[in-house]
Structure formats: structure tokens, C-alpha cells
mmCIF file of C-alpha atoms in Angstrom:
data_model
loop_
_atom_site.group_PDB
_atom_site.id
_atom_site.type_symbol
_atom_site.label_atom_id
_atom_site.label_comp_id
_atom_site.label_asym_id
_atom_site.label_seq_id
_atom_site.Cartn_x
_atom_site.Cartn_y
_atom_site.Cartn_z
ATOM 1 C CA CYS A 1 -9.291 4.510 -9.073
ATOM 2 C CA PRO A 2 -7.083 5.654 -6.373
ATOM 3 C CA GLN A 3 -3.964 6.661 -7.328
ATOM 4 C CA TYR A 4 -4.953 9.522 -9.501
ATOM 5 C CA LEU A 5 -6.442 11.419 -6.258
ATOM 6 C CA LEU A 6 -3.345 9.780 -3.943
ATOM 7 C CA LEU A 7 -0.627 10.017 -6.424
ATOM 8 C CA THR A 8 0.789 12.943 -8.614
ATOM 9 C CA GLU A 9 3.013 13.063 -11.537
ATOM 10 C CA ASP A 10 5.701 14.287 -9.334
ATOM 11 C CA ASP A 11 5.297 10.564 -8.148
ATOM 12 C CA TYR A 12 7.892 9.228 -11.580
ATOM 13 C CA LEU A 13 10.561 10.229 -9.921
ATOM 14 C CA GLU A 14 10.837 9.383 -6.586
ATOM 15 C CA GLN A 15 8.207 5.876 -7.190
ATOM 16 C CA GLY A 16 9.268 5.180 -11.256
ATOM 17 C CA ASP A 17 7.356 1.914 -12.791
ATOM 18 C CA ARG A 18 5.430 1.571 -9.703
ATOM 19 C CA VAL A 19 3.502 4.452 -10.725
ATOM 20 C CA ILE A 20 2.916 3.647 -14.370
ATOM 21 C CA ALA A 21 -0.772 4.160 -15.438
ATOM 22 C CA THR A 22 -2.978 4.500 -17.911
ATOM 23 C CA PRO A 23 -4.031 7.392 -17.863
ATOM 24 C CA VAL A 24 -0.746 8.408 -16.467
ATOM 25 C CA LEU A 25 -0.858 10.563 -13.257
ATOM 26 C CA ARG A 26 -1.494 14.080 -13.659
ATOM 27 C CA ARG A 27 -0.451 17.412 -11.736
ATOM 28 C CA ALA A 28 -1.605 17.843 -7.157
ATOM 29 C CA GLU A 29 -3.671 20.501 -8.818
ATOM 30 C CA ASP A 30 -6.125 17.246 -11.130
ATOM 31 C CA SER A 31 -5.769 15.441 -8.235
ATOM 32 C CA GLU A 32 -7.488 18.163 -5.694
ATOM 33 C CA MET A 33 -10.256 18.705 -8.417
ATOM 34 C CA LEU A 34 -11.030 15.056 -8.498
ATOM 35 C CA TRP A 35 -11.298 15.313 -4.901
ATOM 36 C CA GLN A 36 -14.026 18.074 -5.067
ATOM 37 C CA GLY A 37 -15.609 16.384 -7.446
ATOM 38 C CA LEU A 38 -16.054 13.898 -5.245
ATOM 39 C CA GLN A 39 -17.470 15.395 -2.244
ATOM 40 C CA ALA A 40 -19.939 17.295 -4.864
ATOM 41 C CA GLY A 41 -21.120 14.005 -6.107
ATOM 42 C CA VAL A 42 -20.228 14.373 -9.489
ATOM 43 C CA ILE A 43 -17.822 11.222 -9.414
ATOM 44 C CA ASP A 44 -19.973 7.844 -9.885
ATOM 45 C CA CYS A 45 -17.671 5.387 -8.516
ATOM 46 C CA LEU A 46 -14.304 5.395 -6.686
ATOM 47 C CA ILE A 47 -13.014 1.903 -7.939
ATOM 48 C CA THR A 48 -9.759 0.025 -8.575
ATOM 49 C CA ASP A 49 -9.003 -2.972 -10.895
ATOM 50 C CA HIS A 50 -7.148 -5.556 -10.968
ATOM 51 C CA PHE A 51 -3.588 -5.577 -12.111
ATOM 52 C CA LEU A 52 -2.532 -8.185 -14.462
ATOM 53 C CA GLY A 53 1.516 -7.959 -15.042
ATOM 54 C CA ALA A 54 3.652 -10.567 -13.896
ATOM 55 C CA LEU A 55 4.857 -10.378 -9.936
ATOM 56 C CA PRO A 56 8.318 -9.059 -9.435
ATOM 57 C CA ASP A 57 11.865 -11.700 -9.916
ATOM 58 C CA PRO A 58 13.027 -10.383 -6.954
ATOM 59 C CA GLY A 59 16.735 -11.890 -9.013
ATOM 60 C CA LYS A 60 16.463 -9.537 -12.070
ATOM 61 C CA PRO A 61 16.304 -5.730 -11.440
ATOM 62 C CA ARG A 62 13.347 -3.525 -12.056
ATOM 63 C CA PRO A 63 12.175 -2.670 -15.248
ATOM 64 C CA ALA A 64 13.322 0.825 -17.134
ATOM 65 C CA LEU A 65 10.329 3.044 -16.352
ATOM 66 C CA LYS A 66 9.498 3.045 -20.432
ATOM 67 C CA ALA A 67 9.445 -0.953 -20.087
ATOM 68 C CA ALA A 68 7.353 -1.015 -17.187
ATOM 69 C CA GLU A 69 3.829 -2.572 -17.591
ATOM 70 C CA PRO A 70 1.231 -0.197 -16.596
ATOM 71 C CA GLY A 71 -0.616 -0.617 -13.718
ATOM 72 C CA ILE A 72 -0.932 0.191 -10.002
ATOM 73 C CA ALA A 73 -1.584 -2.556 -7.066
ATOM 74 C CA SER A 74 -3.910 -1.406 -4.945
ATOM 75 C CA ARG A 75 -6.618 -4.036 -4.173
ATOM 76 C CA GLU A 76 -5.311 -5.468 -1.074
ATOM 77 C CA VAL A 77 -4.808 -2.136 0.969
ATOM 78 C CA PHE A 78 -8.104 -0.181 -1.306
ATOM 79 C CA TYR A 79 -10.461 0.128 1.921
ATOM 80 C CA PRO A 80 -8.577 0.726 4.475
ATOM 81 C CA LEU A 81 -6.511 3.240 2.608
ATOM 82 C CA MET A 82 -9.545 4.870 1.113
ATOM 83 C CA ALA A 83 -11.453 4.854 4.036
ATOM 84 C CA ASP A 84 -8.797 6.494 6.412
ATOM 85 C CA ILE A 85 -8.405 9.242 4.035
ATOM 86 C CA PHE A 86 -12.372 9.999 3.854
ATOM 87 C CA PHE A 87 -12.528 9.779 7.081
ATOM 88 C CA HIS A 88 -9.566 11.381 9.177
ATOM 89 C CA GLN A 89 -7.883 13.101 7.100
ATOM 90 C CA ARG A 90 -10.110 15.030 4.383
ATOM 91 C CA LYS A 91 -13.129 14.790 7.075
ATOM 92 C CA LEU A 92 -15.746 13.435 3.981
ATOM 93 C CA ASP A 93 -19.208 12.485 4.649
ATOM 94 C CA PRO A 94 -19.180 8.542 5.427
ATOM 95 C CA ALA A 95 -22.100 8.214 3.071
ATOM 96 C CA ILE A 96 -20.130 9.991 0.130
ATOM 97 C CA LEU A 97 -17.285 6.470 0.437
ATOM 98 C CA VAL A 98 -20.019 3.750 0.675
ATOM 99 C CA ASP A 99 -21.451 5.632 -2.640
ATOM 100 C CA VAL A 100 -19.130 5.844 -4.777
ATOM 101 C CA MET A 101 -17.678 2.935 -3.008
ATOM 102 C CA ALA A 102 -21.047 0.641 -3.517
ATOM 103 C CA SER A 103 -23.904 1.674 -4.554
ATOM 104 C CA ARG A 104 -23.676 3.516 -7.488
ATOM 105 C CA PRO A 105 -20.966 0.680 -8.806
ATOM 106 C CA ALA A 106 -24.432 -1.711 -7.965
ATOM 107 C CA GLU A 107 -26.517 0.365 -9.701
ATOM 108 C CA LEU A 108 -24.703 1.176 -12.417
ATOM 109 C CA MET A 109 -23.509 -2.763 -13.037
ATOM 110 C CA GLY A 110 -27.143 -3.726 -12.743
ATOM 111 C CA ILE A 111 -26.744 -5.771 -9.760
ATOM 112 C CA ASP A 112 -28.565 -3.895 -6.899
ATOM 113 C CA ASP A 113 -31.494 -5.831 -6.687
ATOM 114 C CA ARG A 114 -28.689 -7.627 -4.304
ATOM 115 C CA LYS A 115 -25.601 -5.610 -3.627
ATOM 116 C CA GLY A 116 -24.275 -2.181 -2.585
ATOM 117 C CA ARG A 117 -26.871 -1.619 0.493
ATOM 118 C CA ILE A 118 -27.407 -2.994 3.355
ATOM 119 C CA ALA A 119 -30.882 -3.996 4.166
ATOM 120 C CA VAL A 120 -33.581 -7.578 4.317
ATOM 121 C CA GLY A 121 -32.973 -9.664 0.880
ATOM 122 C CA MET A 122 -29.269 -8.410 0.079
ATOM 123 C CA ASP A 123 -26.369 -10.092 -0.283
ATOM 124 C CA ALA A 124 -24.793 -9.255 2.789
ATOM 125 C CA ASP A 125 -21.298 -8.007 1.491
ATOM 126 C CA LEU A 126 -19.601 -6.212 4.091
ATOM 127 C CA VAL A 127 -16.259 -5.026 5.062
ATOM 128 C CA LEU A 128 -15.891 -4.232 8.646
ATOM 129 C CA MET A 129 -12.924 -1.775 9.931
ATOM 130 C CA ASP A 130 -11.801 -0.834 13.176
ATOM 131 C CA PRO A 131 -11.071 3.354 12.199
ATOM 132 C CA LYS A 132 -8.862 3.333 15.436
ATOM 133 C CA MET A 133 -6.062 0.885 14.213
ATOM 134 C CA ARG A 134 -2.771 1.981 12.960
ATOM 135 C CA TRP A 135 -0.765 -0.404 10.699
ATOM 136 C CA LYS A 136 2.120 0.481 8.090
ATOM 137 C CA ILE A 137 1.753 -1.066 4.348
ATOM 138 C CA ALA A 138 4.294 -2.963 3.474
ATOM 139 C CA ASP A 139 4.906 -5.910 1.289
ATOM 140 C CA LEU A 140 2.491 -8.883 1.736
ATOM 141 C CA GLY A 141 4.953 -11.051 0.043
ATOM 142 C CA GLN A 142 5.501 -13.954 -2.901
ATOM 143 C CA ASN A 143 1.198 -14.295 -3.307
ATOM 144 C CA SER A 144 0.858 -10.675 -3.733
ATOM 145 C CA ARG A 145 1.634 -8.324 -6.418
ATOM 146 C CA ILE A 146 1.277 -5.766 -3.701
ATOM 147 C CA SER A 147 5.402 -5.808 -3.521
ATOM 148 C CA THR A 148 4.917 -2.840 -6.576
ATOM 149 C CA LEU A 149 2.610 -1.002 -4.368
ATOM 150 C CA PRO A 150 3.191 2.563 -4.381
ATOM 151 C CA TYR A 151 1.941 3.054 -0.964
ATOM 152 C CA GLU A 152 4.023 0.955 0.844
ATOM 153 C CA GLY A 153 5.743 2.503 3.331
ATOM 154 C CA TRP A 154 2.379 4.947 4.145
ATOM 155 C CA ARG A 155 0.590 4.803 7.966
ATOM 156 C CA VAL A 156 -2.555 3.883 8.108
ATOM 157 C CA GLN A 157 -5.336 4.421 10.516
ATOM 158 C CA MET A 158 -8.108 2.073 9.807
ATOM 159 C CA PHE A 159 -8.050 -2.098 9.613
ATOM 160 C CA ASN A 160 -9.810 -4.607 7.788
ATOM 161 C CA ARG A 161 -11.376 -6.585 10.348
ATOM 162 C CA ARG A 162 -13.380 -8.367 8.426
ATOM 163 C CA THR A 163 -15.039 -9.461 5.185
ATOM 164 C CA MET A 164 -18.010 -10.961 3.996
ATOM 165 C CA VAL A 165 -19.804 -11.720 1.068
ATOM 166 C CA ARG A 166 -23.694 -13.144 1.383
ATOM 167 C CA GLY A 167 -22.954 -13.146 4.597
ATOM 168 C CA GLU A 168 -20.198 -15.303 4.504
ATOM 169 C CA THR A 169 -16.716 -14.568 6.348
ATOM 170 C CA VAL A 170 -14.046 -14.785 3.501
ATOM 171 C CA TRP A 171 -11.480 -12.677 5.239
ATOM 172 C CA ASP A 172 -10.725 -12.910 9.386
ATOM 173 C CA GLY A 173 -8.385 -10.433 9.888
ATOM 174 C CA GLU A 174 -5.555 -12.599 8.931
ATOM 175 C CA LYS A 175 -6.118 -14.488 6.486
ATOM 176 C CA ILE A 176 -8.632 -15.298 3.739
ATOM 177 C CA ALA A 177 -11.389 -18.074 4.864
ATOM 178 C CA VAL A 178 -13.076 -19.279 2.435
ATOM 179 C CA ASP A 179 -11.849 -22.664 0.336
ATOM 180 C CA LYS A 180 -11.329 -21.225 -3.397
ATOM 181 C CA GLY A 181 -13.932 -21.121 -5.891
ATOM 182 C CA PHE A 182 -15.874 -19.710 -3.484
ATOM 183 C CA GLY A 183 -16.771 -16.634 -4.997
ATOM 184 C CA ASN A 184 -19.916 -16.072 -8.031
ATOM 185 C CA TYR A 185 -20.048 -14.316 -11.081
ATOM 186 C CA CYS A 186 -22.551 -11.511 -10.063
ATOM 187 C CA GLY A 187 -22.910 -9.555 -13.226
ATOM 188 C CA THR A 188 -25.918 -9.521 -15.394
ATOM 189 C CA ASP A 189 -26.628 -11.609 -19.005
ATOM 190 C CA GLU A 190 -26.340 -8.692 -20.535
ATOM 191 C CA GLU A 191 -23.861 -7.096 -23.048
#
């Protein structure tokens, strides 16, 4: 998950409950070892889970650190944030990012016959990025858990202009462009 590459145990002091995760955050040296593992091909996947915690109630104080529910919201900014760091900050080979965020996860899930790469006959799941657009990560309001996002205020030079699923635009750069229920289960029938 991105938090293990981008955050360290030092972030508990500043961010508090926004960075409670399982497993817990580690030292900066540990994060650097993960970056080395990505570059060396030792790490198979770079993913984010879906934080299912309750949306924060603006009328209530944030919970104490030990009472906070673990989970770090990042799905809304995952691709542009990681692409920015891969390409602009770390200067890593783009093929590594494609492999750990698309090809290898599809292969491990047994759906690489239709997902994970661009080729004739594949599902045409694409994220089209603008590598020059600069923006600041901010709270997205009541419809998103991004209000608990520890990356709020970070400046990113990579913007998701369009997301396509099965060749259909589902995000047009400003809003969701399909009706609820458009998604399909894409797992395998195997246990």
C-alpha cells in the first residue's frame, strides 16, 4: 500500500489517527527498502485497499489515537500520487509502475486474460494521465473518505484526466460518468 512507501512512524506525531494502519508504519529506512524492492522487482503489487471506516462527523472531535479505526484513505489519489512520485521524484522506469499496479495484480488474481495490459481482446481499462498538470490534494467533501487523507496539502504533478473501464469512460476528469451499478465482478470463481 502507498502509505508504507510514503509515510513513516514520524507521521504519527503530526497526523495522528489519519495514519493508523495495519500493519503500523515503520521507519524511513524501511520505506526506502520497499522502494528498492519495487525497483529490483522483488515486490509484486502496489495496491490500495478501500478504507471502510465511518466518514468523520464534523461536529465531533477526532478520536484519540488509540481509539481510531485503522485504515488510510487513498483510493481517490492513488494513481496520480504514485505516478508523480515514480516519474517525477524517483525517476523510475514507467514499466515498473505498470507492472506492479496493473499487469502483476491481474496475473495474481487470475484475470490477466482480460485485465492488466493493453492488447487486442483485453477489456480496455485505462487511466489517462496529464504528467504536466500540477494540483494540490484537498478534502473532497461529504461524498468521500478523503477527509481523513494524510496526503492532504501535498502538491502533485500528475492528474487523472480520464478513467476507462471496458472501453467506457467512467471518470471524465471532473465527475463520475456512468450510472451506479456499471461495475462488474471481475474475480475468478475459484476459492
